[in-house]
Each structure stands twice: as structure tokens, then as C-alpha cells.
Amino acid sequence: MDLFARSWSALRTAVADLPDDDFAQQSGCSGWLVRDLVCHLIIDAQDVLITLVTPSDMEPTRDAVTYWDLADTPPTGDDPLDALIVRLAAAYQEPRLLKFHFDDVGSAAGRAAELADPDLRVSTRDEVLTAGEYLSAYVLESTLHHLDLIAYLPGVAEPPAEGLARSRDLLEKIAGAAFPASFSDRDTLLVGTGRRGPTDTEKAELGELAMKLPLILE
């Protein structure tokens, strides 16, 4: 729970500190500008709020690892929901409005997470998890999107080291294999999820694991 709070707070701070011009820069998400990504983060914050107030009496069906499904192909930005995000982001017109909305809903999501009982069973996407496992899964979500945010913005603070390490651990469990020790946590996440292709040297180090990549998380 604490790790989610730190990762989420770091992401919110990174967005709040962005100058207006950065919102028109490319993000690490295919087809999305930074403004589009921030609009998506507003939806993420809403998802956290909705999930934490949707309790369930059923036994958990997923945990922080099995929460994730794997897609066959990377996103292109052409999916109807992805396209909707682009239109919504453009409707804000001014970056300060996007910042305000994300800070407003994002801070509420952070407070809800702090107040949540980690053993509370919650429902999302027709599955049941404990709140603790759900927020642990969201460490990976927020860390990956923090990397997306700063992909073309040198000088912007990176995700917390402990969030990167936890996200690597989750990704390795999803993959069912460890990435080479020579890979930094950041590079593991970028290469592992297809945010960049491996170099020839990295591909050789990955060995058979390279055949499983990229892991397109949904």
C-alpha cells in the first residue's frame, strides 16, 4: 500500500511540474502525446476510486500478477477507446485544466488508497482481488506510465527506485522468467513491455526469453 502511495505521488508530482509546452510532446505510448497520456491517467485515477468503493463478498479470483492479461499485438492508438482519449484530451485546450483535473481526482485516489483496508475484497473488470493486491498491480501501471510520460522529456524525474524494482518483480512473474541481471529495472520494463526493442547484445542475453517478448499488458 505504501509503495503504491509513493509511486502514485511521484507520478502526480511529475505531471504537476511539467511546463505547458511539454504537453504537446510525444509520450511513450504509441499515438499519444503527453496530454493524451495525462488524460488517460485521469481515467486511471477514476478506476482506482471506483474499484476501492466496489466491495465483494466473493473469494479473490486474481492477484497482482494475474490481474494482467496479455494481448497479442501492441496498441497502435487506433482503438476506439484510445481515440476517445485523444479527443477528450484536446477538449481541455489548456494544460492547466488537465493538470487541475488530474491533481483533483489523482489526490482523491491517493487518499482512498491510504484509507483502504488491504484485506478488503474489491471487484474490477468482473474479477475480485484484495485492495492490497489491486494497488500492488497499480504500482506497475503507474510506473510504466511514469516512464511513458518522461520518454521524450529529458530532465523530468524518474519513478521511485523501489517502484521500478517492484514493477520488475511483477513483470518477471508475469513472464515466468527472470530478466538478465545486467538489465536495469528501467530497461527491463521498457524492453519487456515493448516500449523499446532490445539491442543485439540484449537479445543475446535474453536467450529464450526474447521469444516471449514483448509482454503487452492489458
mmCIF file of C-alpha atoms in Angstrom:
data_model
loop_
_atom_site.group_PDB
_atom_site.id
_atom_site.type_symbol
_atom_site.label_atom_id
_atom_site.label_comp_id
_atom_site.label_asym_id
_atom_site.label_seq_id
_atom_site.Cartn_x
_atom_site.Cartn_y
_atom_site.Cartn_z
ATOM 1 C CA MET A 1 0.000 0.000 0.000
ATOM 2 C CA ASP A 2 2.841 2.398 0.886
ATOM 3 C CA LEU A 3 4.630 1.603 -2.352
ATOM 4 C CA PHE A 4 1.546 2.479 -4.379
ATOM 5 C CA ALA A 5 1.314 5.766 -2.489
ATOM 6 C CA ARG A 6 4.931 6.645 -3.257
ATOM 7 C CA SER A 7 4.719 5.640 -6.911
ATOM 8 C CA TRP A 8 1.406 7.417 -7.444
ATOM 9 C CA SER A 9 2.590 10.558 -5.653
ATOM 10 C CA ALA A 10 5.753 10.676 -7.769
ATOM 11 C CA LEU A 11 3.682 10.410 -10.950
ATOM 12 C CA ARG A 12 1.320 13.176 -9.823
ATOM 13 C CA THR A 13 4.260 15.416 -8.953
ATOM 14 C CA ALA A 14 5.909 14.791 -12.318
ATOM 15 C CA VAL A 15 2.733 15.854 -14.133
ATOM 16 C CA ALA A 16 2.237 18.905 -11.908
ATOM 17 C CA ASP A 17 5.775 20.113 -12.606
ATOM 18 C CA LEU A 18 5.571 19.856 -16.405
ATOM 19 C CA PRO A 19 5.782 23.128 -18.326
ATOM 20 C CA ASP A 20 2.894 23.716 -20.726
ATOM 21 C CA ASP A 21 4.998 23.077 -23.844
ATOM 22 C CA ASP A 22 5.708 19.505 -22.720
ATOM 23 C CA PHE A 23 2.045 18.548 -23.091
ATOM 24 C CA ALA A 24 2.415 18.724 -26.872
ATOM 25 C CA GLN A 25 5.441 16.385 -26.888
ATOM 26 C CA GLN A 26 5.268 12.713 -27.839
ATOM 27 C CA SER A 27 4.780 10.260 -24.986
ATOM 28 C CA GLY A 28 5.986 6.682 -24.744
ATOM 29 C CA CYS A 29 2.503 5.442 -25.646
ATOM 30 C CA SER A 30 2.082 4.840 -29.370
ATOM 31 C CA GLY A 31 -0.103 7.522 -30.947
ATOM 32 C CA TRP A 32 -0.419 9.606 -27.781
ATOM 33 C CA LEU A 33 1.006 12.974 -26.873
ATOM 34 C CA VAL A 34 1.800 13.756 -23.252
ATOM 35 C CA ARG A 35 -1.577 15.495 -22.931
ATOM 36 C CA ASP A 36 -3.310 12.299 -24.092
ATOM 37 C CA LEU A 37 -1.402 10.240 -21.549
ATOM 38 C CA VAL A 38 -2.338 12.631 -18.726
ATOM 39 C CA CYS A 39 -5.976 12.353 -19.792
ATOM 40 C CA HIS A 40 -5.624 8.568 -19.552
ATOM 41 C CA LEU A 41 -4.161 8.979 -16.059
ATOM 42 C CA ILE A 42 -7.345 10.776 -15.039
ATOM 43 C CA ILE A 43 -9.254 7.662 -16.115
ATOM 44 C CA ASP A 44 -6.797 5.530 -14.145
ATOM 45 C CA ALA A 45 -7.453 7.640 -11.036
ATOM 46 C CA GLN A 46 -11.179 7.196 -11.528
ATOM 47 C CA ASP A 47 -10.682 3.436 -11.856
ATOM 48 C CA VAL A 48 -8.833 3.357 -8.525
ATOM 49 C CA LEU A 49 -11.611 5.307 -6.826
ATOM 50 C CA ILE A 50 -14.363 3.157 -8.324
ATOM 51 C CA THR A 51 -12.615 -0.122 -7.527
ATOM 52 C CA LEU A 52 -11.867 0.755 -3.898
ATOM 53 C CA VAL A 53 -15.550 1.516 -3.256
ATOM 54 C CA THR A 54 -16.780 -1.638 -5.005
ATOM 55 C CA PRO A 55 -16.509 -4.336 -2.320
ATOM 56 C CA SER A 56 -17.189 -8.009 -2.994
ATOM 57 C CA ASP A 57 -18.126 -10.969 -0.819
ATOM 58 C CA MET A 58 -16.613 -13.425 -3.281
ATOM 59 C CA GLU A 59 -13.235 -15.147 -2.981
ATOM 60 C CA PRO A 60 -10.401 -13.433 -4.880
ATOM 61 C CA THR A 61 -10.033 -14.601 -8.461
ATOM 62 C CA ARG A 62 -6.883 -12.599 -9.267
ATOM 63 C CA ASP A 63 -3.799 -11.173 -7.568
ATOM 64 C CA ALA A 64 -1.253 -8.505 -8.529
ATOM 65 C CA VAL A 65 0.310 -10.825 -11.127
ATOM 66 C CA THR A 66 -2.769 -12.490 -12.602
ATOM 67 C CA TYR A 67 -4.580 -9.137 -12.698
ATOM 68 C CA TRP A 68 -2.849 -8.593 -16.029
ATOM 69 C CA ASP A 69 -3.974 -10.140 -19.310
ATOM 70 C CA LEU A 70 -1.610 -10.332 -22.275
ATOM 71 C CA ALA A 71 -2.569 -9.018 -25.716
ATOM 72 C CA ASP A 72 -1.273 -10.456 -28.972
ATOM 73 C CA THR A 73 -0.375 -7.137 -30.587
ATOM 74 C CA PRO A 74 0.887 -3.783 -29.307
ATOM 75 C CA PRO A 75 -1.534 -0.846 -29.160
ATOM 76 C CA THR A 76 -1.487 1.435 -32.192
ATOM 77 C CA GLY A 77 -3.584 4.293 -30.867
ATOM 78 C CA ASP A 78 -6.366 3.397 -33.304
ATOM 79 C CA ASP A 79 -8.530 1.523 -30.791
ATOM 80 C CA PRO A 80 -11.879 3.379 -30.280
ATOM 81 C CA LEU A 81 -11.168 3.950 -26.574
ATOM 82 C CA ASP A 82 -7.644 5.192 -27.329
ATOM 83 C CA ALA A 83 -9.061 7.537 -29.959
ATOM 84 C CA LEU A 84 -11.639 8.794 -27.441
ATOM 85 C CA ILE A 85 -8.830 9.666 -25.018
ATOM 86 C CA VAL A 86 -7.208 11.824 -27.724
ATOM 87 C CA ARG A 87 -10.463 13.711 -28.312
ATOM 88 C CA LEU A 88 -11.046 14.189 -24.591
ATOM 89 C CA ALA A 89 -7.516 15.488 -24.082
ATOM 90 C CA ALA A 90 -7.934 18.003 -26.915
ATOM 91 C CA ALA A 91 -11.164 19.256 -25.343
ATOM 92 C CA TYR A 92 -9.249 20.504 -22.297
ATOM 93 C CA GLN A 93 -7.498 23.025 -24.590
ATOM 94 C CA GLU A 94 -5.197 24.307 -21.828
ATOM 95 C CA PRO A 95 -2.627 22.142 -19.999
ATOM 96 C CA ARG A 96 -3.502 23.789 -16.678
ATOM 97 C CA LEU A 97 -7.002 22.306 -16.896
ATOM 98 C CA LEU A 98 -5.601 18.821 -17.417
ATOM 99 C CA LYS A 99 -3.207 19.375 -14.514
ATOM 100 C CA PHE A 100 -6.023 20.552 -12.274
ATOM 101 C CA HIS A 101 -8.303 17.636 -13.075
ATOM 102 C CA PHE A 102 -5.562 15.045 -12.626
ATOM 103 C CA ASP A 103 -4.420 16.612 -9.363
ATOM 104 C CA ASP A 104 -8.023 16.721 -8.116
ATOM 105 C CA VAL A 105 -9.006 13.153 -8.996
ATOM 106 C CA GLY A 106 -5.497 11.761 -8.523
ATOM 107 C CA SER A 107 -5.152 13.108 -4.990
ATOM 108 C CA ALA A 108 -8.567 11.665 -4.131
ATOM 109 C CA ALA A 109 -7.440 8.265 -5.443
ATOM 110 C CA GLY A 110 -4.310 8.529 -3.316
ATOM 111 C CA ARG A 111 -6.328 9.305 -0.180
ATOM 112 C CA ALA A 112 -8.718 6.435 -0.906
ATOM 113 C CA ALA A 113 -5.763 4.063 -1.197
ATOM 114 C CA GLU A 114 -4.331 5.243 2.127
ATOM 115 C CA LEU A 115 -7.681 4.632 3.840
ATOM 116 C CA ALA A 116 -8.345 1.239 2.240
ATOM 117 C CA ASP A 117 -8.114 -1.990 4.220
ATOM 118 C CA PRO A 118 -5.545 -4.100 2.311
ATOM 119 C CA ASP A 119 -7.590 -7.229 3.022
ATOM 120 C CA LEU A 120 -10.818 -5.738 1.654
ATOM 121 C CA ARG A 121 -12.052 -7.681 -1.368
ATOM 122 C CA VAL A 122 -12.864 -5.420 -4.282
ATOM 123 C CA SER A 123 -14.273 -6.025 -7.735
ATOM 124 C CA THR A 124 -12.966 -4.696 -11.038
ATOM 125 C CA ARG A 125 -13.227 -5.942 -14.634
ATOM 126 C CA ASP A 126 -15.516 -8.744 -13.417
ATOM 127 C CA GLU A 127 -12.723 -10.097 -11.202
ATOM 128 C CA VAL A 128 -12.124 -9.972 -7.425
ATOM 129 C CA LEU A 129 -8.880 -9.010 -5.688
ATOM 130 C CA THR A 130 -7.931 -7.750 -2.280
ATOM 131 C CA ALA A 131 -7.349 -3.997 -2.206
ATOM 132 C CA GLY A 132 -3.704 -4.654 -1.373
ATOM 133 C CA GLU A 133 -3.176 -6.854 -4.436
ATOM 134 C CA TYR A 134 -5.052 -4.408 -6.656
ATOM 135 C CA LEU A 135 -2.908 -1.475 -5.535
ATOM 136 C CA SER A 136 0.219 -3.596 -5.929
ATOM 137 C CA ALA A 137 -0.794 -4.225 -9.546
ATOM 138 C CA TYR A 138 -1.233 -0.484 -9.936
ATOM 139 C CA VAL A 139 2.374 0.096 -8.910
ATOM 140 C CA LEU A 140 3.245 -1.473 -12.255
ATOM 141 C CA GLU A 141 0.600 0.610 -14.042
ATOM 142 C CA SER A 142 1.759 3.905 -12.559
ATOM 143 C CA THR A 143 5.453 3.094 -13.014
ATOM 144 C CA LEU A 144 5.064 2.179 -16.685
ATOM 145 C CA HIS A 145 3.067 5.323 -17.362
ATOM 146 C CA HIS A 146 5.633 7.407 -15.495
ATOM 147 C CA LEU A 147 8.208 6.016 -17.928
ATOM 148 C CA ASP A 148 5.830 6.826 -20.800
ATOM 149 C CA LEU A 149 5.466 10.370 -19.512
ATOM 150 C CA ILE A 150 9.202 11.071 -19.480
ATOM 151 C CA ALA A 151 10.125 9.074 -22.601
ATOM 152 C CA TYR A 152 10.881 12.230 -24.623
ATOM 153 C CA LEU A 153 11.265 14.676 -21.749
ATOM 154 C CA PRO A 154 14.862 14.621 -20.520
ATOM 155 C CA GLY A 155 15.334 16.076 -17.078
ATOM 156 C CA VAL A 156 11.953 15.033 -15.675
ATOM 157 C CA ALA A 157 12.247 12.937 -12.511
ATOM 158 C CA GLU A 158 12.054 9.164 -12.967
ATOM 159 C CA PRO A 159 9.793 6.804 -10.996
ATOM 160 C CA PRO A 160 10.956 5.865 -7.476
ATOM 161 C CA ALA A 161 13.617 3.145 -7.443
ATOM 162 C CA GLU A 162 11.522 0.894 -5.225
ATOM 163 C CA GLY A 163 8.598 1.203 -7.655
ATOM 164 C CA LEU A 164 10.824 0.237 -10.550
ATOM 165 C CA ALA A 165 12.131 -2.771 -8.608
ATOM 166 C CA ARG A 166 8.635 -3.935 -7.618
ATOM 167 C CA SER A 167 7.405 -3.481 -11.188
ATOM 168 C CA ARG A 168 10.312 -5.547 -12.483
ATOM 169 C CA ASP A 169 9.443 -8.284 -9.995
ATOM 170 C CA LEU A 170 5.821 -8.308 -11.162
ATOM 171 C CA LEU A 171 6.822 -8.344 -14.837
ATOM 172 C CA GLU A 172 9.198 -11.257 -14.278
ATOM 173 C CA LYS A 173 6.416 -13.204 -12.569
ATOM 174 C CA ILE A 174 4.086 -12.418 -15.472
ATOM 175 C CA ALA A 175 6.775 -13.597 -17.880
ATOM 176 C CA GLY A 176 7.520 -16.670 -15.799
ATOM 177 C CA ALA A 177 11.245 -15.949 -16.084
ATOM 178 C CA ALA A 178 13.877 -13.567 -14.750
ATOM 179 C CA PHE A 179 15.440 -10.914 -16.958
ATOM 180 C CA PRO A 180 19.246 -10.821 -17.097
ATOM 181 C CA ALA A 181 20.895 -9.281 -14.051
ATOM 182 C CA SER A 182 22.725 -6.904 -16.401
ATOM 183 C CA PHE A 183 19.392 -5.256 -17.278
ATOM 184 C CA SER A 184 18.489 -2.270 -15.129
ATOM 185 C CA ASP A 185 14.958 -2.244 -13.736
ATOM 186 C CA ARG A 186 14.092 0.565 -16.147
ATOM 187 C CA ASP A 187 15.418 -1.295 -19.190
ATOM 188 C CA THR A 188 13.680 -4.481 -18.082
ATOM 189 C CA LEU A 189 10.348 -2.673 -18.094
ATOM 190 C CA LEU A 190 10.952 -0.860 -21.373
ATOM 191 C CA VAL A 191 12.202 -3.906 -23.264
ATOM 192 C CA GLY A 192 9.888 -6.352 -21.521
ATOM 193 C CA THR A 193 6.735 -4.424 -22.449
ATOM 194 C CA GLY A 194 7.866 -3.487 -25.939
ATOM 195 C CA ARG A 195 8.367 0.198 -25.214
ATOM 196 C CA ARG A 196 11.694 -0.200 -26.971
ATOM 197 C CA GLY A 197 13.272 -3.065 -28.839
ATOM 198 C CA PRO A 198 16.271 -4.919 -27.397
ATOM 199 C CA THR A 199 19.711 -4.264 -28.805
ATOM 200 C CA ASP A 200 21.530 -7.200 -30.389
ATOM 201 C CA THR A 201 23.546 -7.602 -27.192
ATOM 202 C CA GLU A 202 20.418 -7.526 -25.030
ATOM 203 C CA LYS A 203 18.673 -10.023 -27.312
ATOM 204 C CA ALA A 204 21.586 -12.427 -26.928
ATOM 205 C CA GLU A 205 21.472 -12.036 -23.151
ATOM 206 C CA LEU A 206 17.727 -12.639 -23.089
ATOM 207 C CA GLY A 207 18.105 -16.003 -24.791
ATOM 208 C CA GLU A 208 14.838 -17.939 -24.976
ATOM 209 C CA LEU A 209 13.031 -15.226 -23.025
ATOM 210 C CA ALA A 210 13.319 -12.983 -26.102
ATOM 211 C CA MET A 211 10.797 -15.256 -27.839
ATOM 212 C CA LYS A 212 8.138 -14.302 -25.259
ATOM 213 C CA LEU A 213 8.605 -10.587 -25.717
ATOM 214 C CA PRO A 214 7.090 -8.101 -25.804
ATOM 215 C CA LEU A 215 4.610 -8.645 -22.997
ATOM 216 C CA ILE A 216 1.649 -6.450 -23.977
ATOM 217 C CA LEU A 217 -0.196 -5.856 -20.732
ATOM 218 C CA GLU A 218 -3.924 -5.193 -20.598
#
